[in-house]
């Protein structure tokens, strides 16, 4: 049998006799095989604009939208030597402090350097308080290395430090490390919590209340999750204040077509810069308790308060001080980040969320969901630790740290006032006080002829305005339509992060452009 099989095998191979006893070449055998294959044209792609996930297609993110793509094209043209009425593109569209020239905080970078390259722990060039923090972080990492995975909820000692920071910040209100979840920036925490909150279909689909104007992350995640966006409008005539009566209107109208379940608050505000009063926060918490709403408090700008009449109040602290009827029942997730404040460490993608009054079983589901992405970047976790565990009086690095921190925040406060004052000197531009955060959101008058020109270009009027501003001055700002605004009003968002002299130049160019724009379309 084996010998017969071998003979058959030999006859089947290339060069074996053909059906008439002739030997056929390998090339002939290959050609014969090719002849029996049916001819095929190019097959259709599986993933097309028509077949892709429609929720992804619905996502929009104005901060990095069409106008930013155009800015990139103009930068390439400048590099190729194409002449423009300007020599550089100034990206005032995003709150990226260090890209705008802000210097890193020395202590934070020292600890990060030590954690990244532990051999430096033997160097006399680094202060002992930085070495102490680096050793503590490394000892909590697998293999004493930032390159190892951490627990999905984050490195334990860093969560402990976050809880201690929250307790100090809130005047002794206790924080439990078990309620702390380290995240890839605040955005990761916000999208994760929304993912676990959204459910139902039809009229029972989850409705998410967001402020208008809003940070476009919220509308983007709501679109991606196919949830229902419920707008409540901030009061521009009252310095972008939040009015509970407006919340009530939004919820009552939303109940006709969805199940309002989540209330998002941004404090200090982005893009509007308002800082909420304690009374306002109490009213919001009472409203959430009354309407059975899960509260999301985006507090990434908590260090960025400039107006002497304002101060930051955390939702967690106010909730606790309102008594057990509220503090034991209202579900709250609050968020912070390394990206803003005085740190400006956007690229590390460090952040945390504190979630309180969560159902015990939901805690397990949340950790499960977080475990799918394994863990947030451990370097970002380390950066977050330095933010919540900075040098204290008596330590070697305290004086320099305090001086650098106050310098950054003092400069931002001066630039906030400068921006407000200069914008309000321009006819057709009105800017509310910049109480906090790091943006101006001025209202601009756009003549009817410019509105018609925008429609002819199939653009929103403020997109048309901002695109012209970019093309004629090189200044990249984001149109208010990307954040939401009341019908018939127009705005743009501009960061106040550039150095003072460059900021003055930007403001002067905006003024000159605006006056020319008004004349052209009058």
mmCIF file of N, CA, C and O in Angstrom, residues 4 12 51 84 109 160 170 177 201 237 272 276 281 311 315 328 345 398-399 425 428 455 462 505 515:
data_model
loop_
_atom_site.group_PDB
_atom_site.id
_atom_site.type_symbol
_atom_site.label_atom_id
_atom_site.label_comp_id
_atom_site.label_asym_id
_atom_site.label_seq_id
_atom_site.Cartn_x
_atom_site.Cartn_y
_atom_site.Cartn_z
ATOM 1 N N UNK A 4 2.377 1.733 -3.415
ATOM 2 C CA UNK A 4 1.391 2.215 -4.388
ATOM 3 C C UNK A 4 1.131 3.701 -4.194
ATOM 4 O O UNK A 4 1.027 4.472 -5.142
ATOM 5 N N UNK A 12 1.571 12.197 -9.596
ATOM 6 C CA UNK A 12 0.843 13.449 -9.451
ATOM 7 C C UNK A 12 1.754 14.670 -9.463
ATOM 8 O O UNK A 12 1.294 15.783 -9.570
ATOM 9 N N UNK A 51 -20.979 51.495 5.338
ATOM 10 C CA UNK A 51 -21.061 50.329 6.227
ATOM 11 C C UNK A 51 -20.449 50.566 7.601
ATOM 12 O O UNK A 51 -20.577 49.729 8.488
ATOM 13 N N UNK A 84 2.457 84.262 2.606
ATOM 14 C CA UNK A 84 1.190 84.550 3.287
ATOM 15 C C UNK A 84 1.297 85.944 3.913
ATOM 16 O O UNK A 84 2.395 86.492 4.046
ATOM 17 N N UNK A 109 9.066 67.490 36.895
ATOM 18 C CA UNK A 109 9.959 66.862 35.915
ATOM 19 C C UNK A 109 11.126 66.129 36.590
ATOM 20 O O UNK A 109 11.625 65.126 36.077
ATOM 21 N N UNK A 160 -3.936 56.307 47.030
ATOM 22 C CA UNK A 160 -3.918 56.778 48.426
ATOM 23 C C UNK A 160 -3.538 58.256 48.485
ATOM 24 O O UNK A 160 -4.135 59.027 49.256
ATOM 25 N N UNK A 170 -10.625 69.532 50.524
ATOM 26 C CA UNK A 170 -11.998 69.724 50.971
ATOM 27 C C UNK A 170 -12.110 69.940 52.477
ATOM 28 O O UNK A 170 -13.183 69.744 53.061
ATOM 29 N N UNK A 177 -9.593 55.776 49.202
ATOM 30 C CA UNK A 177 -8.814 55.376 48.022
ATOM 31 C C UNK A 177 -9.548 54.365 47.139
ATOM 32 O O UNK A 177 -9.307 54.314 45.927
ATOM 33 N N UNK A 201 -33.813 51.961 25.375
ATOM 34 C CA UNK A 201 -34.113 52.251 23.982
ATOM 35 C C UNK A 201 -35.362 53.083 23.872
ATOM 36 O O UNK A 201 -36.174 53.134 24.808
ATOM 37 N N UNK A 237 -25.894 86.571 29.698
ATOM 38 C CA UNK A 237 -26.116 87.924 30.220
ATOM 39 C C UNK A 237 -25.755 88.029 31.698
ATOM 40 O O UNK A 237 -25.634 89.119 32.244
ATOM 41 N N UNK A 272 -16.390 78.735 28.746
ATOM 42 C CA UNK A 272 -16.929 80.024 29.177
ATOM 43 C C UNK A 272 -16.201 80.663 30.355
ATOM 44 O O UNK A 272 -16.377 81.860 30.599
ATOM 45 N N UNK A 276 -18.531 78.645 39.521
ATOM 46 C CA UNK A 276 -19.830 78.559 40.182
ATOM 47 C C UNK A 276 -19.732 78.901 41.662
ATOM 48 O O UNK A 276 -18.783 78.509 42.345
ATOM 49 N N UNK A 281 -23.956 75.608 43.448
ATOM 50 C CA UNK A 281 -23.641 74.176 43.553
ATOM 51 C C UNK A 281 -24.650 73.477 44.457
ATOM 52 O O UNK A 281 -25.111 72.364 44.154
ATOM 53 N N UNK A 311 -14.113 81.714 44.189
ATOM 54 C CA UNK A 311 -13.239 80.648 44.670
ATOM 55 C C UNK A 311 -13.825 79.316 44.238
ATOM 56 O O UNK A 311 -15.020 79.192 43.986
ATOM 57 N N UNK A 315 -17.706 69.892 44.203
ATOM 58 C CA UNK A 315 -19.034 69.307 44.404
ATOM 59 C C UNK A 315 -19.017 68.295 45.545
ATOM 60 O O UNK A 315 -19.976 68.194 46.308
ATOM 61 N N UNK A 328 -25.272 60.777 51.348
ATOM 62 C CA UNK A 328 -25.376 59.312 51.314
ATOM 63 C C UNK A 328 -26.182 58.808 50.123
ATOM 64 O O UNK A 328 -26.295 57.596 49.934
ATOM 65 N N UNK A 345 0.683 69.613 31.974
ATOM 66 C CA UNK A 345 1.329 68.384 31.491
ATOM 67 C C UNK A 345 0.326 67.554 30.689
ATOM 68 O O UNK A 345 -0.063 66.449 31.065
ATOM 69 N N UNK A 398 10.384 73.103 48.278
ATOM 70 C CA UNK A 398 9.128 73.845 48.422
ATOM 71 C C UNK A 398 9.203 75.262 47.865
ATOM 72 O O UNK A 398 8.302 75.698 47.135
ATOM 73 N N UNK A 399 10.249 76.004 48.210
ATOM 74 C CA UNK A 399 10.317 77.418 47.813
ATOM 75 C C UNK A 399 10.275 77.570 46.295
ATOM 76 O O UNK A 399 9.521 78.395 45.754
ATOM 77 N N UNK A 425 -12.864 96.446 24.070
ATOM 78 C CA UNK A 425 -12.608 97.735 23.410
ATOM 79 C C UNK A 425 -12.940 97.688 21.918
ATOM 80 O O UNK A 425 -12.909 98.717 21.251
ATOM 81 N N UNK A 428 -18.407 95.519 18.297
ATOM 82 C CA UNK A 428 -18.896 94.260 17.745
ATOM 83 C C UNK A 428 -18.353 93.018 18.421
ATOM 84 O O UNK A 428 -18.617 91.898 17.978
ATOM 85 N N UNK A 455 -23.403 80.982 4.209
ATOM 86 C CA UNK A 455 -24.372 80.023 3.688
ATOM 87 C C UNK A 455 -23.999 79.586 2.271
ATOM 88 O O UNK A 455 -24.143 78.415 1.914
ATOM 89 N N UNK A 462 -20.048 81.544 12.126
ATOM 90 C CA UNK A 462 -18.831 81.742 12.930
ATOM 91 C C UNK A 462 -17.682 80.867 12.430
ATOM 92 O O UNK A 462 -16.517 81.214 12.593
ATOM 93 N N UNK A 505 -0.166 90.623 20.631
ATOM 94 C CA UNK A 505 -0.138 90.612 19.166
ATOM 95 C C UNK A 505 -1.373 89.919 18.604
ATOM 96 O O UNK A 505 -1.999 90.402 17.650
ATOM 97 N N UNK A 515 -12.432 94.562 12.502
ATOM 98 C CA UNK A 515 -12.847 95.846 11.945
ATOM 99 C C UNK A 515 -12.908 95.774 10.406
ATOM 100 O O UNK A 515 -13.845 96.290 9.782
#
